[in-house]
Coordinates of C-alpha atoms in Angstrom, one line a residue:
M1 CA 176.0 119.5 -93.8
N2 CA 173.3 117.0 -93.8
N3 CA 173.0 115.0 -96.6
Q4 CA 168.8 114.9 -96.7
Y5 CA 167.2 116.2 -99.4
Y6 CA 164.7 118.5 -98.0
A7 CA 161.5 117.3 -99.5
A8 CA 162.4 113.6 -99.1
A9 CA 163.6 115.0 -94.9
D10 CA 160.5 115.1 -92.0
T11 CA 157.8 117.9 -91.5
K12 CA 160.3 119.9 -89.8
T13 CA 163.1 119.3 -91.5
A14 CA 160.9 120.5 -94.6
T15 CA 159.1 123.3 -93.7
A16 CA 161.8 124.8 -92.2
K17 CA 163.9 124.6 -95.8
I18 CA 160.8 125.9 -97.7
M19 CA 160.8 128.9 -96.2
Q20 CA 164.1 130.2 -96.5
L21 CA 163.7 129.4 -100.4
I22 CA 161.2 131.1 -100.1
K23 CA 162.4 134.5 -98.5
S24 CA 165.9 134.0 -100.7
S25 CA 164.2 133.3 -104.4
G26 CA 161.3 136.7 -103.3
Q27 CA 165.4 138.4 -103.0
F28 CA 166.0 138.4 -106.2
N29 CA 163.0 140.5 -107.4
D30 CA 164.9 143.0 -105.7
C31 CA 167.0 143.5 -109.0
F32 CA 163.8 143.4 -111.0
S33 CA 161.6 146.0 -108.7
S34 CA 162.9 149.2 -110.0
V35 CA 161.5 148.5 -112.9
W36 CA 158.6 146.8 -111.6
K37 CA 158.4 149.7 -109.5
R38 CA 158.4 152.1 -112.4
N39 CA 156.0 150.5 -114.5
I40 CA 153.8 150.4 -112.3
E41 CA 153.9 154.3 -111.2
L42 CA 153.7 155.2 -115.4
Y43 CA 151.3 152.7 -116.3
Y44 CA 148.6 154.4 -113.3
K45 CA 150.0 157.0 -112.8
N46 CA 146.6 158.8 -113.9
A47 CA 144.5 157.0 -111.0
L48 CA 147.7 156.8 -108.4
S49 CA 147.8 160.3 -108.1
E50 CA 146.3 163.6 -109.7
N51 CA 146.3 164.4 -113.2
L52 CA 148.0 167.5 -113.1
G53 CA 150.7 168.1 -110.2
F54 CA 152.4 170.9 -109.5
A55 CA 157.0 171.2 -109.6
G56 CA 158.9 174.2 -109.2
R57 CA 160.1 176.3 -106.0
Q58 CA 156.9 177.3 -105.0
G59 CA 154.8 175.0 -107.2
E60 CA 154.8 177.4 -110.1
L61 CA 155.5 174.2 -113.0
I62 CA 153.0 172.1 -113.6
K63 CA 153.4 168.3 -114.5
M64 CA 150.7 166.4 -117.0
S65 CA 150.9 163.2 -117.9
V66 CA 149.6 162.0 -121.1
P67 CA 148.2 158.2 -121.0
Q68 CA 149.4 157.0 -124.6
A69 CA 151.7 154.4 -123.8
R70 CA 148.6 153.0 -121.5
S71 CA 146.4 153.7 -124.1
L72 CA 148.2 151.1 -127.1
V73 CA 148.8 148.6 -124.2
R74 CA 144.9 148.5 -123.7
Q75 CA 144.7 148.4 -127.9
T76 CA 146.6 145.4 -127.6
I77 CA 145.3 143.3 -125.2
S78 CA 141.8 144.5 -126.9
I79 CA 143.0 142.5 -130.0
I80 CA 144.5 139.5 -128.2
C81 CA 141.9 138.9 -126.0
K82 CA 139.4 138.9 -128.5
Q83 CA 140.2 135.5 -129.3
K84 CA 136.8 133.5 -128.0
L85 CA 138.4 130.2 -126.3
F86 CA 136.7 127.0 -127.7
F87 CA 138.5 124.2 -127.2
K88 CA 139.5 120.7 -128.8
S89 CA 139.8 117.3 -126.3
I90 CA 142.7 115.2 -127.2
M91 CA 142.3 111.1 -126.6
R92 CA 144.8 109.0 -126.7
S93 CA 143.0 107.0 -128.4
T94 CA 140.7 107.1 -132.4
D95 CA 137.8 105.1 -131.6
Y96 CA 134.3 106.1 -131.0
A97 CA 134.2 105.5 -127.3
S98 CA 136.9 107.9 -126.9
F99 CA 135.7 110.2 -129.7
A100 CA 132.5 110.6 -127.2
N101 CA 134.5 110.9 -123.9
G102 CA 135.9 113.5 -125.8
K103 CA 133.0 115.1 -126.3
I104 CA 132.7 115.0 -122.5
A105 CA 136.5 117.1 -122.2
Q106 CA 135.7 119.2 -124.4
A107 CA 132.0 120.2 -122.7
I108 CA 134.4 120.7 -119.2
A109 CA 136.8 122.9 -120.8
N110 CA 134.4 125.5 -122.5
K111 CA 132.4 124.9 -119.1
L112 CA 135.5 125.9 -117.1
V113 CA 136.1 129.4 -119.4
R114 CA 132.6 130.0 -119.0
D115 CA 132.5 129.8 -114.6
K116 CA 136.0 130.3 -114.1
K117 CA 135.6 133.5 -116.2
I118 CA 139.0 132.4 -118.2
D119 CA 138.5 134.4 -120.4
V120 CA 138.4 137.3 -118.6
K121 CA 141.9 136.5 -116.4
M122 CA 143.6 136.1 -119.8
D123 CA 143.3 139.7 -119.7
R124 CA 144.8 140.1 -117.0
A125 CA 147.2 138.1 -117.3
A126 CA 148.0 140.0 -120.3
E127 CA 148.4 143.2 -119.1
Q128 CA 150.8 141.8 -116.7
I129 CA 153.3 140.4 -118.7
F130 CA 153.9 144.4 -120.3
I131 CA 154.4 145.6 -116.9
Y132 CA 156.5 142.7 -115.6
G133 CA 157.6 140.4 -118.3
Q134 CA 155.7 137.6 -116.9
S135 CA 152.5 136.4 -115.9
F136 CA 151.8 133.1 -114.2
W137 CA 148.6 130.5 -113.2
H138 CA 147.7 128.9 -110.0
C139 CA 145.6 125.0 -110.4
T140 CA 144.1 124.0 -108.1
W141 CA 141.3 121.3 -106.8
Y142 CA 139.2 123.0 -104.4
S143 CA 137.4 120.0 -101.9
D144 CA 135.1 122.8 -100.0
G145 CA 134.6 124.1 -103.9
G146 CA 131.4 122.8 -106.2
T147 CA 128.3 122.5 -105.6
L148 CA 126.5 120.8 -101.9
V149 CA 125.9 117.6 -101.9
H150 CA 124.3 115.4 -99.0
S151 CA 126.1 112.3 -98.3
E152 CA 124.8 109.4 -97.1
D153 CA 125.0 109.9 -93.7
G154 CA 122.9 113.0 -94.5
E155 CA 125.7 115.6 -93.5
P156 CA 126.2 118.7 -96.2
K157 CA 129.3 118.2 -98.4
M158 CA 130.8 120.0 -101.0
T159 CA 131.2 118.3 -103.8
G160 CA 134.5 120.2 -105.0
D161 CA 135.4 122.3 -108.1
V162 CA 138.8 123.7 -109.8
K163 CA 140.2 127.4 -108.9
V164 CA 141.6 128.9 -111.4
S165 CA 143.6 132.1 -110.7
V166 CA 146.0 134.9 -111.2
V167 CA 148.9 134.8 -109.1
N168 CA 150.7 138.4 -109.4
P169 CA 155.2 137.2 -109.9
S170 CA 155.8 139.9 -106.8
Y171 CA 154.2 136.0 -105.2
V172 CA 155.6 133.3 -107.4
F173 CA 158.9 131.9 -105.9
Y174 CA 161.7 129.5 -107.7
D175 CA 164.8 128.8 -108.6
L176 CA 165.6 130.9 -111.2
Q177 CA 169.6 129.8 -111.6
Y178 CA 167.2 126.9 -114.6
D179 CA 166.6 128.2 -117.6
D180 CA 163.2 126.1 -118.5
W181 CA 160.2 126.4 -116.5
Q182 CA 159.9 122.5 -117.6
D183 CA 163.1 121.4 -115.2
L184 CA 162.7 123.0 -112.5
P185 CA 161.9 120.7 -109.1
W186 CA 160.4 123.3 -107.0
A187 CA 157.9 126.3 -107.2
A188 CA 156.0 127.7 -104.3
V189 CA 153.3 130.3 -104.7
A190 CA 151.5 133.2 -102.3
E191 CA 148.0 133.3 -102.3
K192 CA 145.6 135.7 -99.7
Y193 CA 143.3 133.7 -97.7
N194 CA 140.5 134.4 -94.5
R195 CA 142.3 133.7 -91.1
H196 CA 139.5 132.8 -89.6
D197 CA 138.3 130.4 -92.8
L198 CA 141.3 129.1 -92.4
I199 CA 140.5 127.9 -88.4
A200 CA 137.4 126.9 -89.4
L201 CA 138.9 124.1 -91.4
H202 CA 141.7 123.7 -88.8
P203 CA 140.9 124.6 -85.2
E204 CA 143.8 122.3 -84.1
L205 CA 145.8 125.2 -85.5
R206 CA 144.2 128.2 -84.1
D207 CA 146.9 129.6 -81.9
E208 CA 149.4 129.3 -85.0
L209 CA 147.2 130.8 -87.0
L210 CA 146.5 133.9 -84.9
K211 CA 150.3 134.5 -84.5
I212 CA 150.2 135.3 -88.4
N213 CA 151.3 138.7 -89.1
R214 CA 148.6 140.2 -91.6
F215 CA 148.9 141.3 -95.2
S216 CA 148.1 144.8 -95.7
G217 CA 148.4 146.3 -99.1
T218 CA 152.0 144.5 -100.7
K219 CA 154.3 144.2 -97.1
V220 CA 153.2 141.5 -94.1
T221 CA 153.0 143.5 -91.0
E222 CA 152.1 142.6 -87.6
V223 CA 149.1 141.9 -86.3
S224 CA 146.5 144.8 -85.7
A225 CA 142.9 144.5 -84.4
E226 CA 142.4 147.2 -87.3
N227 CA 142.8 144.7 -90.1
D228 CA 143.9 141.0 -89.6
D229 CA 141.8 138.8 -91.6
T230 CA 143.6 138.5 -94.2
I231 CA 146.6 136.9 -94.6
L232 CA 149.3 135.0 -96.8
V233 CA 149.4 132.1 -97.2
Y234 CA 152.8 129.1 -99.4
H235 CA 151.6 126.7 -102.0
Y236 CA 154.5 124.5 -102.0
Y237 CA 155.2 121.9 -104.7
H238 CA 157.8 119.7 -105.9
K239 CA 157.1 117.7 -108.7
P240 CA 158.0 113.7 -109.0
S241 CA 161.2 112.6 -109.3
P242 CA 164.2 110.4 -108.4
A243 CA 164.8 111.7 -105.4
V244 CA 160.9 112.4 -104.7
P245 CA 159.3 109.9 -105.9
R246 CA 155.2 111.0 -104.9
G247 CA 156.8 114.8 -105.1
R248 CA 155.7 116.9 -102.8
M249 CA 153.5 119.1 -101.0
A250 CA 153.4 121.3 -98.3
I251 CA 150.3 124.4 -97.5
L252 CA 151.4 126.1 -95.1
C253 CA 151.9 129.8 -93.3
S254 CA 155.1 129.3 -91.3
E255 CA 157.4 127.4 -90.1
S256 CA 155.7 126.2 -87.2
C257 CA 151.6 126.5 -89.3
V258 CA 151.8 123.7 -91.2
L259 CA 147.9 123.1 -92.5
Y260 CA 149.0 120.1 -95.1
D261 CA 152.0 118.6 -95.7
G262 CA 152.9 115.2 -98.0
E263 CA 152.6 113.7 -101.2
N264 CA 151.6 116.2 -103.9
P265 CA 148.2 114.3 -105.7
Y266 CA 148.2 116.5 -108.6
E267 CA 151.7 114.8 -109.4
C268 CA 153.0 117.9 -111.0
I269 CA 153.7 121.7 -110.2
P270 CA 149.9 123.2 -110.9
I271 CA 151.9 126.9 -112.1
I272 CA 152.2 127.7 -115.5
Q273 CA 154.3 130.1 -116.6
N274 CA 153.1 132.8 -119.3
L275 CA 157.0 134.3 -120.3
P276 CA 157.3 135.4 -124.2
E277 CA 160.5 137.4 -123.7
Q278 CA 163.0 135.3 -121.4
M279 CA 165.8 137.0 -120.5
N280 CA 169.2 135.2 -121.1
D281 CA 169.8 132.1 -118.8
Q282 CA 167.3 132.7 -116.5
L283 CA 163.7 132.6 -116.3
R284 CA 162.1 136.5 -116.6
G285 CA 160.8 138.1 -118.4
Y286 CA 161.2 141.1 -120.4
P287 CA 158.8 143.7 -119.7
L288 CA 157.0 145.1 -122.9
F289 CA 156.5 148.1 -121.5
C290 CA 159.8 149.1 -120.7
N291 CA 159.8 150.1 -124.4
L292 CA 157.6 152.7 -123.9
S293 CA 157.9 153.9 -121.3
A294 CA 161.0 156.5 -122.2
T295 CA 159.0 157.7 -124.8
Q296 CA 156.0 158.2 -122.8
E297 CA 157.7 160.4 -119.5
M298 CA 159.4 162.5 -122.8
L299 CA 155.6 163.2 -123.8
D300 CA 154.9 163.8 -120.5
V301 CA 157.5 166.3 -120.3
S302 CA 156.5 168.3 -123.9
F303 CA 153.0 168.4 -122.8
S304 CA 153.7 169.7 -119.5
T305 CA 155.8 172.4 -121.0
M306 CA 152.8 173.4 -122.8
A307 CA 150.3 173.5 -119.9
T308 CA 152.8 175.4 -117.7
N309 CA 153.3 178.2 -120.5
Q310 CA 149.3 178.3 -120.9
A311 CA 148.3 178.1 -117.1
A312 CA 151.1 181.0 -116.4
F313 CA 150.0 183.0 -118.7
G314 CA 147.4 182.7 -120.5
V315 CA 145.4 186.0 -119.5
Q316 CA 146.8 188.5 -122.4
S317 CA 149.0 190.5 -120.9
I318 CA 148.9 194.2 -122.5
L319 CA 152.3 196.0 -122.6
N320 CA 150.6 199.2 -121.7
P321 CA 153.5 202.6 -122.6
R322 CA 153.5 205.4 -119.6
G323 CA 151.3 208.3 -120.7
S324 CA 148.9 206.2 -123.3
N325 CA 146.0 207.6 -121.1
I326 CA 144.6 204.8 -121.3
D327 CA 142.5 203.2 -118.7
I328 CA 142.2 199.8 -117.9
A329 CA 139.1 199.7 -116.8
Q330 CA 137.8 199.6 -120.3
V331 CA 139.5 196.4 -120.9
E332 CA 138.1 193.7 -118.8
G333 CA 139.7 190.4 -118.5
M334 CA 143.0 191.3 -119.7
Q335 CA 146.3 191.6 -117.3
F336 CA 148.2 195.2 -117.9
I337 CA 151.6 195.8 -117.7
D338 CA 153.1 199.4 -117.4
Y339 CA 156.6 200.5 -119.2
T340 CA 157.9 203.7 -120.1
P341 CA 159.0 203.5 -124.0
Q342 CA 162.8 205.0 -125.2
N343 CA 163.6 206.5 -128.2
I344 CA 160.0 206.9 -129.4
D345 CA 158.7 209.3 -131.1
G346 CA 155.2 209.9 -129.5
G347 CA 155.3 207.6 -126.1
G348 CA 154.5 204.6 -128.1
K349 CA 151.5 202.3 -128.7
P350 CA 150.0 199.6 -126.4
E351 CA 151.1 196.3 -127.7
A352 CA 150.4 192.4 -126.8
L353 CA 152.6 190.8 -125.4
Q354 CA 152.2 186.9 -126.6
L355 CA 153.7 185.0 -123.6
T356 CA 151.5 182.0 -124.6
K357 CA 152.7 180.7 -128.0
T358 CA 154.8 177.2 -127.6
P359 CA 157.7 176.8 -129.9
P360 CA 157.2 174.9 -132.7
E361 CA 159.8 172.7 -132.1
V362 CA 157.8 171.4 -128.5
I363 CA 154.7 170.8 -130.9
E364 CA 156.4 168.9 -133.0
S365 CA 157.9 166.6 -130.9
I366 CA 154.7 165.4 -129.1
R367 CA 153.6 163.9 -132.8
I368 CA 157.4 162.4 -133.2
Y369 CA 156.3 161.0 -130.0
T370 CA 153.0 159.7 -130.5
E371 CA 153.9 157.6 -133.5
H372 CA 156.9 156.5 -132.3
M373 CA 155.0 154.5 -129.8
S374 CA 152.9 153.5 -132.2
V375 CA 155.7 152.2 -133.8
I376 CA 157.3 150.8 -131.3
A377 CA 153.6 149.2 -130.1
N378 CA 153.1 147.4 -132.9
V379 CA 149.2 149.6 -133.5
N380 CA 148.6 151.0 -136.6
S381 CA 146.1 153.2 -137.3
A382 CA 143.7 150.9 -138.2
L383 CA 143.8 149.8 -135.2
R384 CA 142.8 152.9 -133.7
G385 CA 139.6 152.9 -135.8
Q386 CA 141.6 155.3 -137.9
P387 CA 142.4 153.5 -141.7
P388 CA 144.7 155.1 -143.7
T389 CA 143.4 157.7 -146.4
G390 CA 141.2 155.9 -149.0
V391 CA 141.3 152.2 -147.4
T392 CA 137.5 151.6 -146.8
A393 CA 137.2 148.3 -148.1
G394 CA 136.2 145.7 -145.2
N395 CA 139.1 143.3 -146.5
A396 CA 141.8 146.1 -146.6
I397 CA 140.6 147.6 -143.2
A398 CA 140.7 143.4 -142.1
T399 CA 144.0 143.0 -143.5
L400 CA 146.4 145.7 -141.7
C401 CA 144.8 144.6 -138.4
A402 CA 145.6 141.2 -139.1
N403 CA 149.1 142.0 -139.9
S404 CA 149.5 144.0 -136.8
V405 CA 147.9 141.4 -134.3
E406 CA 150.8 139.3 -136.7
F407 CA 154.0 141.2 -134.9
M408 CA 152.0 140.4 -130.9
S409 CA 152.4 136.6 -132.1
S410 CA 154.8 135.6 -129.6
L411 CA 152.4 137.5 -127.0
S412 CA 149.6 135.6 -127.9
R413 CA 151.3 132.0 -128.6
C414 CA 152.8 132.3 -125.0
L415 CA 148.9 133.3 -123.4
Y416 CA 147.3 130.6 -125.7
V417 CA 150.0 128.0 -125.1
G418 CA 149.1 128.9 -121.0
I419 CA 145.4 128.9 -121.5
E420 CA 145.1 125.6 -123.2
E421 CA 148.3 123.7 -120.1
V422 CA 145.5 125.3 -117.2
V423 CA 142.6 123.8 -118.9
T424 CA 144.3 120.4 -119.7
L425 CA 144.9 120.7 -116.0
S426 CA 141.4 121.3 -115.0
V427 CA 140.3 118.6 -117.0
K428 CA 143.0 116.5 -115.6
F429 CA 142.1 117.4 -111.9
Y430 CA 138.0 116.3 -112.5
R431 CA 139.0 113.1 -113.7
M432 CA 141.7 112.8 -110.3
F433 CA 139.6 114.3 -107.6
G434 CA 135.7 114.6 -109.0
A435 CA 133.2 112.4 -107.6
E436 CA 132.5 109.3 -109.7
R437 CA 129.2 110.5 -111.8
Q438 CA 129.2 114.0 -112.7
I439 CA 127.0 116.5 -114.9
V440 CA 128.1 118.7 -117.8
S441 CA 126.1 120.2 -120.6
I442 CA 127.4 119.2 -123.9
A443 CA 126.5 121.7 -126.7
D444 CA 125.5 120.6 -130.0
G445 CA 125.2 123.4 -132.8
N446 CA 122.7 125.9 -131.5
T447 CA 121.2 123.2 -129.6
S448 CA 123.2 121.4 -125.8
Y449 CA 121.7 118.8 -123.4
V450 CA 122.9 117.9 -120.1
K451 CA 124.7 114.3 -120.0
E452 CA 125.8 112.7 -117.1
F453 CA 129.2 110.6 -117.0
K454 CA 131.7 109.3 -115.4
S455 CA 135.2 110.2 -114.2
S456 CA 136.4 107.0 -115.3
E457 CA 135.4 107.8 -119.1
L458 CA 138.0 110.4 -119.3
A459 CA 140.4 107.9 -118.7
D460 CA 142.2 108.5 -122.3
F461 CA 141.3 112.2 -121.9
E462 CA 145.5 113.4 -123.3
R463 CA 144.6 117.7 -123.4
V464 CA 142.7 120.3 -125.0
K465 CA 143.9 122.2 -127.9
L466 CA 142.4 126.1 -128.7
D467 CA 141.1 126.2 -131.3
I468 CA 142.6 129.9 -132.5
V469 CA 140.7 131.1 -135.3
N470 CA 142.1 133.6 -138.0
P471 CA 143.5 136.7 -136.4
I472 CA 140.5 138.3 -139.4
M473 CA 137.7 137.0 -137.2
N474 CA 139.4 139.2 -134.4
T475 CA 137.7 142.3 -136.4
I476 CA 134.4 142.9 -137.1
S477 CA 134.8 143.5 -140.8
G478 CA 136.3 140.3 -141.1
R479 CA 133.6 138.2 -139.6
R480 CA 131.5 140.2 -141.4
D481 CA 133.5 139.2 -144.9
T482 CA 133.9 135.5 -143.5
A483 CA 129.6 134.9 -142.9
E484 CA 129.4 136.7 -146.5
L485 CA 131.9 134.3 -148.0
A486 CA 130.7 131.5 -146.0
L487 CA 127.3 132.5 -147.2
Q488 CA 127.8 132.4 -150.6
H489 CA 129.3 129.0 -151.4
G490 CA 126.1 127.4 -149.0
L491 CA 127.7 126.8 -145.6
V492 CA 126.0 128.9 -144.4
K493 CA 122.4 127.6 -144.5
N494 CA 120.3 130.6 -142.9
L495 CA 120.4 133.5 -140.7
G496 CA 121.1 132.0 -136.8
E497 CA 124.3 130.8 -138.6
Y498 CA 125.8 133.4 -140.3
F499 CA 125.0 135.6 -137.1
L500 CA 126.7 133.2 -135.4
V501 CA 130.0 134.0 -137.6
L502 CA 129.7 137.2 -136.9
E503 CA 129.4 137.1 -132.9
G504 CA 132.8 135.2 -134.2
Q505 CA 132.0 131.3 -133.6
A506 CA 134.3 128.8 -135.8
P507 CA 133.8 128.3 -139.4
E508 CA 133.9 124.8 -139.1
Q509 CA 131.4 125.0 -136.4
L510 CA 129.1 125.1 -139.9
Y511 CA 130.1 121.5 -140.6
S512 CA 131.0 119.1 -137.7
S513 CA 128.0 117.0 -139.4
Q514 CA 130.6 116.2 -141.5
L515 CA 133.0 115.6 -138.7
N516 CA 130.5 113.7 -137.2
E517 CA 130.3 111.7 -139.7
S518 CA 133.7 111.0 -140.2
A519 CA 133.8 109.9 -136.5
L520 CA 131.1 107.5 -137.1
A521 CA 133.2 105.8 -140.4
Q522 CA 135.9 105.3 -138.2
K523 CA 134.2 103.4 -135.4
E524 CA 132.5 101.0 -138.1
N525 CA 136.4 100.5 -138.9
D526 CA 137.0 99.1 -135.5
D527 CA 133.5 97.3 -135.2
L528 CA 134.7 95.6 -139.1
L529 CA 137.6 94.7 -137.3
A530 CA 135.5 92.7 -134.5
G531 CA 133.3 91.5 -136.3
I532 CA 130.5 93.3 -135.6
D533 CA 127.8 93.8 -138.1
C534 CA 127.7 97.6 -138.7
P535 CA 124.3 98.5 -140.7
V536 CA 124.2 100.8 -143.8
L537 CA 121.6 103.5 -144.1
T538 CA 120.5 105.3 -146.8
F539 CA 121.4 108.8 -146.0
D540 CA 125.0 107.7 -145.1
D541 CA 127.6 110.5 -147.0
H542 CA 128.3 106.8 -148.7
Q543 CA 131.5 108.3 -150.8
A544 CA 133.5 109.1 -147.1
H545 CA 132.5 106.1 -145.7
I546 CA 134.2 104.2 -148.5
E547 CA 137.2 106.3 -148.5
K548 CA 137.6 105.7 -145.3
H549 CA 136.4 101.9 -145.3
K550 CA 139.2 101.5 -147.6
D551 CA 142.2 102.8 -145.6
L552 CA 141.8 99.5 -144.1
L553 CA 142.6 97.6 -146.3
R554 CA 145.9 99.6 -147.1
N555 CA 146.9 97.9 -143.9
P556 CA 149.3 94.6 -144.3
E557 CA 148.3 92.9 -141.6
I558 CA 144.4 93.2 -141.9
R559 CA 145.1 92.2 -145.9
R560 CA 146.6 89.0 -144.5
S561 CA 143.6 87.9 -142.7
S562 CA 140.5 86.9 -145.3
E563 CA 137.9 86.9 -142.7
H564 CA 138.7 90.7 -142.6
V565 CA 139.2 91.3 -145.7
A566 CA 135.1 89.5 -147.0
I567 CA 133.9 91.5 -144.3
I568 CA 135.0 94.7 -144.7
L569 CA 134.3 94.1 -149.1
Q570 CA 131.0 93.1 -148.7
H571 CA 130.6 96.0 -146.3
I572 CA 132.2 98.2 -148.8
A573 CA 129.4 96.6 -151.7
E574 CA 127.0 98.2 -149.6
H575 CA 127.9 101.3 -149.4
E576 CA 128.5 101.4 -153.8
N577 CA 125.3 99.6 -153.9
H578 CA 123.3 103.0 -152.5
L579 CA 125.8 104.9 -154.0
Q580 CA 124.9 103.4 -157.1
Q581 CA 120.8 104.2 -156.4
Q582 CA 121.6 107.6 -155.8
Q583 CA 123.6 108.2 -158.8
Q584 CA 120.8 107.2 -160.9
P585 CA 118.4 109.3 -162.5
P586 CA 114.9 110.1 -161.4
P587 CA 112.6 107.8 -163.9
L588 CA 110.0 110.7 -166.0
P589 CA 107.2 110.9 -164.6
E590 CA 104.1 109.0 -166.5
Q591 CA 102.5 110.7 -169.7
P592 CA 99.3 111.5 -170.3
P593 CA 97.7 109.2 -172.8
S594 CA 97.1 110.4 -176.9
L595 CA 94.4 111.5 -177.9
G596 CA 93.5 108.8 -180.0
G597 CA 90.5 108.3 -179.8
A598 CA 87.3 110.8 -180.1
V599 CA 87.2 114.6 -179.1
E600 CA 84.1 114.2 -177.4
S601 CA 82.2 118.3 -177.8
G602 CA 78.9 119.1 -176.9
G603 CA 76.5 116.3 -177.4
G604 CA 78.8 114.4 -180.2
S605 CA 82.3 113.8 -181.6
V606 CA 84.7 115.3 -184.1
A607 CA 87.4 112.4 -185.6
P608 CA 91.2 114.2 -184.9
P609 CA 91.6 114.5 -188.9
L610 CA 94.7 112.9 -191.1
P611 CA 97.4 114.0 -192.9
S612 CA 96.8 114.7 -196.5
Q613 CA 97.4 112.6 -198.9
P614 CA 98.9 113.0 -202.4
P615 CA 96.0 111.1 -205.0
D616 CA 98.4 109.3 -206.5
G617 CA 99.9 107.6 -202.5
S618 CA 103.0 109.4 -203.5
T619 CA 105.0 111.0 -200.6
S620 CA 105.4 115.0 -201.2
A621 CA 108.3 117.3 -199.4
A622 CA 107.7 118.7 -196.4
Q623 CA 105.6 121.7 -196.3
P624 CA 105.5 125.0 -194.2
A625 CA 102.5 124.1 -191.7
S626 CA 100.1 125.6 -191.8
P627 CA 98.2 127.6 -188.6
A628 CA 96.6 124.9 -186.5
Q629 CA 93.1 125.1 -187.2
P630 CA 90.8 124.6 -184.4
I631 CA 89.5 121.0 -183.3
V632 CA 85.8 122.5 -181.7
S633 CA 83.7 124.8 -183.4
L634 CA 82.1 126.6 -180.7

């Protein structure tokens, strides 16, 4: 027995053990292969075979497949994957510089969604979860990707880029004895590559690469002149551990054909597992499609029974008693069955033979199976576009849809967490392996601009968080009601913002200015402690700034510094002065001059009338005012 750990051994010993582990861990798929195969056949039955099959001794029985289960799965996936992917960056520091660099990380994350089609691949990952019970993301740095640039010596060179792919569970290998993916010491994944591309990148391995068996469909076969371009390449990752402090990564096609063997530059296992319903004591997931497969098979039997009956006896059959003197040529399109009537006076009369009548139990079973599958799949009638009778309000329909989506929370939560990990790793790879100077497009409201940044500016990047909207926002009626509510409360200020909400934009994008104001106040806190002067402008949100700056004075350590307290109080006083000026009532408009002199009229002047006084000079009681007389007569 060799006491040396294979992951710390030489290349020959390590690669031999790695290929052995891959083959042995692949054998564990045998206990799941029958389940996976059945699910694949049911899910893709109409595409993999004819819609109508024939069975029986002479092919007299019709086998009809109705993809009800697949339809329910696709409805579930479409609801879950309607979530628009918006990311927030989380930085280790809270100063303004980290906040600005966080916008760069957020822009990179949104760029990945667009360029790497992560939202489209999420659909495929969800589909694999239903069939296999799990799905996998493989995130790597592809040095031959990115954009083409010219180096100092004039040679063309690629800048490199992130590669994100969804891997079939059949091509992922790991130790099933662990019950938590985070505890795995190693994992490997097989991906398909073009043999001649690898030869161009590794000309020294040309002979070895030409010997690798080709990959055809789902199995590896001997090299053939028909199609020998596609081969499997295994990516093995061992994360850093006490036995292997820097980890290990190997890229190989066989024990003797090793493309790379060395330290793990990713410092982790860049394979993310989506496992919504883990089976007991093993890293395998429960295939959700198994809940529907048995009912789907019985539904196919019921439809096949009806189809066989109608196909065999669809042409109307007539019982024609012999001696009735009916010429079959007089009635076309029917089938006549001659018989000799027994014990019937007059010889009997022609009658229709109802052989196409289906037993009511068969029709009732179709209804029961269909409703049962909808209940198991948690897809109510509102999601299928058929709200219950009497339900017409948008809020009510949206609530029904949201309640159905909440039942799928384990699946959606697993997918969203996996996507967060994928995007977090990708942004870190831009920091670790990207060019020193890179360009990214940053969106700010309805506008965007191009910004150049350095990899070092992502040093404080921690991770990204997927901004998950309310499930109601995944429905058209829910988005419309949200847009109307935001419009009523003044959050939507123009038609463009209204349509952004209708398209699924997160409502918090409407108050991004408030978020920027909060970040500015936080930056001023950092500057005030550093003794940097912070100007106060008239249009600042002074009340928000005052409350933010008061947080500094709630710190006992800062209170003990009279210098810091004086600076902070002085800055708060400036905000209070501006706030008082804003709260003062505006000055009244100037009044026009009173008519104290004569009023010009024509060529002369007329003096204003004086109030009448009693002859004795006493003041009379107030009398009702008489209608005003014109001052100037025309």
